[in-house]
Coordinates of C-alpha atoms in Angstrom, one line a residue:
L1 CA 22.1 -0.6 -3.0
K2 CA 22.6 3.0 -4.1
R3 CA 22.3 5.1 -0.9
C4 CA 21.7 8.8 -1.6
P5 CA 23.7 11.1 0.7
P6 CA 22.0 12.1 3.7
A7 CA 22.8 15.7 2.9
T8 CA 20.4 15.4 0.1
I9 CA 17.3 14.3 1.7
A10 CA 16.1 17.1 3.2
P11 CA 16.5 19.5 0.0
L12 CA 14.9 16.5 -1.8
L13 CA 11.9 16.5 0.4
A14 CA 11.5 20.2 0.1
R15 CA 11.5 19.6 -4.0
L16 CA 9.3 17.0 -3.8
R17 CA 6.6 18.9 -1.9
K18 CA 7.0 21.8 -4.4
Q19 CA 7.1 19.4 -7.7
R20 CA 3.7 18.1 -5.9
S21 CA 2.3 21.5 -5.4
M22 CA 3.3 22.4 -8.8
A23 CA 1.6 19.4 -10.5
E24 CA -1.4 19.7 -8.2
T25 CA -1.8 23.2 -9.8
A26 CA -0.9 22.4 -13.2
A27 CA -2.8 19.5 -13.3
P28 CA -5.7 19.4 -16.0
S29 CA -9.2 20.5 -14.8
A30 CA -11.0 17.7 -16.9
A31 CA -11.7 14.4 -14.3
P32 CA -14.0 11.3 -14.8
S33 CA -17.6 12.4 -14.1
S34 CA -17.2 9.8 -11.2
A35 CA -14.4 12.2 -9.7
P36 CA -15.7 15.6 -9.8
A37 CA -13.2 18.1 -8.7
A38 CA -11.8 15.4 -6.4
K39 CA -8.2 15.5 -7.2
D40 CA -7.7 18.3 -4.8
D41 CA -10.0 17.1 -2.3
P42 CA -8.0 15.2 0.6
M43 CA -10.9 13.0 1.4
W44 CA -11.4 12.0 -1.9
Q45 CA -7.3 10.9 -2.2
R46 CA -7.9 9.5 1.6
R47 CA -11.2 7.6 1.6
D48 CA -13.7 8.3 -1.1
K49 CA -11.3 7.4 -4.0
W50 CA -11.3 3.7 -2.5
M51 CA -15.0 3.6 -1.8
A52 CA -16.0 5.0 -5.3
F53 CA -13.7 1.6 -6.7
Y54 CA -15.7 -0.6 -4.6
D55 CA -19.3 0.5 -5.5
G56 CA -18.5 1.1 -8.9
K57 CA -18.2 4.9 -9.6
L58 CA -14.9 4.6 -10.5
N59 CA -15.2 2.1 -13.3
S60 CA -13.2 3.1 -16.6
H61 CA -11.0 0.0 -16.0
L62 CA -14.4 -2.6 -16.0
D63 CA -15.7 -3.8 -19.4
G64 CA -18.2 -1.3 -20.4
G65 CA -18.9 -0.7 -16.6
T66 CA -20.9 -3.6 -16.1
A67 CA -18.5 -6.2 -15.0
D68 CA -18.1 -7.4 -11.4
V69 CA -16.6 -4.9 -9.5
A70 CA -15.1 -7.0 -6.8
E71 CA -13.8 -9.2 -9.6
N72 CA -11.9 -6.6 -11.1
L73 CA -10.5 -4.0 -9.0
P74 CA -7.5 -3.0 -10.8
W75 CA -4.8 -4.4 -8.2
R76 CA -6.5 -7.5 -7.4
S77 CA -4.1 -10.4 -8.4
F78 CA -6.3 -13.3 -6.8
A79 CA -3.2 -14.6 -5.0
A80 CA -0.9 -13.8 -2.3
T81 CA 1.6 -10.8 -3.3
S82 CA 4.5 -12.9 -5.0
Q83 CA 7.4 -10.5 -2.8
L84 CA 5.4 -11.3 0.1
E85 CA 5.8 -15.2 -0.3
A86 CA 9.2 -15.0 -1.2
F87 CA 9.8 -13.1 2.1
V88 CA 8.0 -15.6 3.9
A89 CA 9.4 -18.7 2.3
A90 CA 13.3 -17.4 3.0
G91 CA 12.1 -17.7 6.5
R92 CA 12.6 -14.0 7.0
L93 CA 9.6 -13.4 9.3
P94 CA 10.4 -13.4 13.2
P95 CA 9.2 -16.6 14.9
K96 CA 6.1 -16.2 16.7
C97 CA 5.7 -12.8 15.2
R98 CA 2.6 -10.3 15.3
C99 CA 1.9 -9.1 11.2
L100 CA -0.1 -6.1 10.1
E101 CA -1.1 -5.5 6.6
L102 CA -1.9 -2.1 5.1
G103 CA -4.7 -2.3 2.5
C104 CA -5.7 -5.9 2.9
G105 CA -7.9 -6.0 0.0
H106 CA -9.7 -9.7 -0.5
G107 CA -7.4 -11.2 2.4
E108 CA -4.7 -12.9 0.3
N109 CA -1.8 -11.7 1.9
T110 CA -3.4 -11.5 5.7
V111 CA -4.0 -15.3 5.3
L112 CA -0.3 -15.7 4.0
L113 CA 0.7 -14.0 7.2
A114 CA -1.8 -15.5 9.8
Q115 CA -0.6 -19.0 8.7
N116 CA 3.0 -18.3 9.2
S117 CA 2.7 -15.5 12.8
A118 CA 1.4 -15.8 15.9
F119 CA -1.4 -12.9 15.0
A120 CA -2.1 -11.0 11.9
V121 CA -4.4 -8.2 11.2
G122 CA -5.3 -6.5 7.9
V123 CA -6.8 -3.1 7.6
D124 CA -8.8 -1.7 5.1
I125 CA -10.8 1.8 4.8
A126 CA -13.3 -0.1 2.6
P127 CA -15.8 -1.8 4.5
A128 CA -16.5 -4.5 2.0
S129 CA -12.4 -5.3 1.6
V130 CA -12.5 -6.1 5.4
E131 CA -16.0 -8.3 4.9
A132 CA -13.9 -10.1 2.3
T133 CA -10.6 -10.7 4.3
N134 CA -12.9 -11.7 7.4
E135 CA -14.4 -14.6 5.2
A136 CA -11.1 -15.6 4.0
L137 CA -9.6 -15.9 7.2
K138 CA -12.6 -18.0 8.4
V139 CA -12.7 -20.2 5.1
A140 CA -9.0 -20.7 6.2
G141 CA -9.5 -21.5 9.3
L142 CA -7.6 -18.7 11.1
A143 CA -10.5 -16.6 12.3
D144 CA -9.1 -17.8 16.2
R145 CA -5.9 -15.6 15.5
A146 CA -6.1 -13.0 12.8
Q147 CA -8.7 -10.6 12.0
A148 CA -9.3 -7.5 9.5
L149 CA -10.6 -4.2 10.6
Q150 CA -11.9 -1.2 9.1
A151 CA -9.3 1.6 9.6
D152 CA -8.1 4.9 7.9
I153 CA -4.4 4.2 7.8
L154 CA -3.3 8.0 8.6
D155 CA -5.2 7.3 12.1
L156 CA -2.8 4.7 13.1
P157 CA -1.9 3.6 16.0
Q158 CA -3.6 6.5 17.5
V159 CA -7.4 6.3 16.5
V160 CA -7.6 2.3 16.3
P161 CA -10.1 -0.6 17.3
A162 CA -9.1 -3.0 20.1
L163 CA -7.2 -6.4 18.7
M164 CA -8.7 -9.8 19.1
D165 CA -5.3 -10.8 20.8
G166 CA -5.5 -7.8 23.7
K167 CA -2.0 -6.2 22.7
P168 CA -1.0 -3.0 21.3
W169 CA -0.7 -1.4 17.7
E170 CA 3.0 -2.1 17.5
F171 CA 4.0 -4.9 14.9
D172 CA 7.2 -7.4 14.5
F173 CA 6.3 -7.0 10.7
V174 CA 4.2 -4.6 8.9
F175 CA 3.3 -5.1 4.9
D176 CA 2.2 -2.7 2.4
C177 CA 1.8 -3.2 -1.3
Q178 CA 0.3 -0.1 -3.3
C179 CA -1.0 1.5 0.0
F180 CA 2.2 4.0 0.7
H181 CA 2.0 5.5 -3.0
C182 CA -1.2 6.5 -2.7
L183 CA -1.3 8.1 0.8
R184 CA 1.7 10.3 -0.3
M185 CA -0.2 11.8 -2.7
I186 CA -3.2 13.1 -0.3
P187 CA -3.1 16.9 -0.8
G188 CA -1.9 19.1 2.2
L189 CA -0.4 15.7 4.0
E190 CA 3.4 16.4 5.2
P191 CA 5.5 13.5 4.5
S192 CA 6.6 13.7 8.1
A193 CA 3.0 12.7 9.3
L194 CA 3.1 9.7 7.3
A195 CA 6.8 8.8 8.5
D196 CA 5.0 8.9 12.1
V197 CA 2.4 6.7 11.1
Y198 CA 4.7 4.0 9.5
S199 CA 7.5 4.3 12.4
G200 CA 4.7 4.1 15.0
L201 CA 3.6 0.6 13.9
L202 CA 6.5 -1.1 14.3
K203 CA 8.1 -2.3 17.4
P204 CA 11.9 -1.7 18.0
G205 CA 13.6 -4.3 15.6
G206 CA 10.2 -4.3 13.5
R207 CA 10.3 -4.8 9.9
L208 CA 8.3 -3.0 6.9
L209 CA 8.4 -4.7 3.7
L210 CA 7.1 -2.0 1.3
L211 CA 6.0 -2.1 -2.5
T212 CA 5.7 0.7 -4.6
G213 CA 5.4 2.1 -8.0
S214 CA 8.5 3.0 -9.8
S215 CA 9.4 5.9 -11.9
E216 CA 11.5 3.4 -14.2
E217 CA 8.1 2.2 -15.4
P218 CA 7.7 3.9 -18.9
T219 CA 4.1 4.1 -18.9
Y220 CA 1.4 5.3 -16.4
R221 CA -0.6 2.9 -16.0
G222 CA -1.8 2.5 -12.3
P223 CA 0.8 2.4 -9.8
E224 CA 2.1 5.9 -8.5
R225 CA 5.6 6.1 -9.7
L226 CA 8.3 7.2 -7.4
S227 CA 12.0 7.6 -8.3
R228 CA 14.5 5.4 -6.1
C229 CA 15.8 8.3 -4.2
E230 CA 12.5 9.3 -3.4
V231 CA 11.8 5.7 -1.9
F232 CA 15.0 5.8 0.0
A233 CA 13.8 9.4 1.5
A234 CA 10.1 8.4 2.0
F235 CA 10.7 8.2 5.8
G236 CA 12.8 11.1 6.4
G237 CA 15.4 9.2 8.3
K238 CA 12.7 7.7 11.1
L239 CA 13.3 4.3 9.4
V240 CA 16.2 3.0 7.9
C241 CA 16.3 1.6 4.3
E242 CA 17.8 -1.8 4.7
E243 CA 17.4 -2.7 0.6
L244 CA 16.1 -1.5 -2.2
T245 CA 15.4 -3.5 -5.3
S246 CA 13.5 -2.9 -8.7
T247 CA 10.9 -5.7 -9.0
Q248 CA 7.8 -6.1 -11.0
F249 CA 4.2 -6.0 -9.8
D250 CA 1.9 -9.2 -10.3
W251 CA -0.3 -9.5 -13.3
T252 CA -3.9 -8.8 -12.9
P253 CA -6.8 -8.9 -15.2
T254 CA -6.6 -4.9 -15.4
Y255 CA -2.9 -5.1 -16.2
R256 CA -3.3 -8.0 -18.9
K257 CA -6.1 -5.6 -20.6
Q258 CA -3.5 -3.2 -21.0
G259 CA -2.0 -5.1 -23.7
L260 CA 1.8 -4.8 -23.0
P261 CA 4.4 -8.0 -22.3
D262 CA 4.9 -7.3 -18.7
P263 CA 3.2 -5.9 -15.7
P264 CA 4.2 -2.8 -14.2
L265 CA 7.7 -2.1 -12.8
G266 CA 7.8 -1.3 -8.9
W267 CA 10.3 -1.0 -6.2
L268 CA 10.7 -3.6 -3.3
S269 CA 12.3 -1.9 -0.1
V270 CA 12.8 -3.4 3.5
W271 CA 13.3 -0.8 6.3

């Protein structure tokens, strides 16, 4: 792991805020008709954008806008994330742990976590996602010890629904595939606020497995891209980065349509 010197983290965060502000100011005003003037709206980036994917209003990735929306979400691979599968197979989940997935999609990862833990919960801001995950848990026979709930990640762990196991929103393991790098794009959101959310969801000694986009990916084709140092500085010292390695996202139908030989590059980090 190539560490960024601690003394560089604060200036880096300040520079990132400045660059984000400049990028938002300089960004072209032309936006898809499905997202009028929305790029500067915090609630678009935080909630409405994802609702638009599920109701088909954001549909440039669909074949003529007529394909089944749920079957063609850009990030959906129809299987548990391979990096999470490897983490579980290596025995890195604590025994009898409680797990949380941020952005549970259609439940493939939440099912995997429930199969290998005492309790698992997936959260998503989209009701259709929550419904699909709960159905997947039911089909897998796991609905007695796992659940999906609709929640805004930025409200966690302060404004939360009750969990079926009756315990607090503090977990031994948290998994995030492609949520963090979207949340950090919300206009006006301070990095420290995002760090508070993630650190507040972990028990002392708990671990976060984080999968984000990479600036080493030469093309912009989906995942938001972060540099190695941006990932390392992501939580401003509130969480400690134990591992940071280059990886690739799993293939999705949308990535395959792009006609490139490999899926996008990403960063895999453990905190």
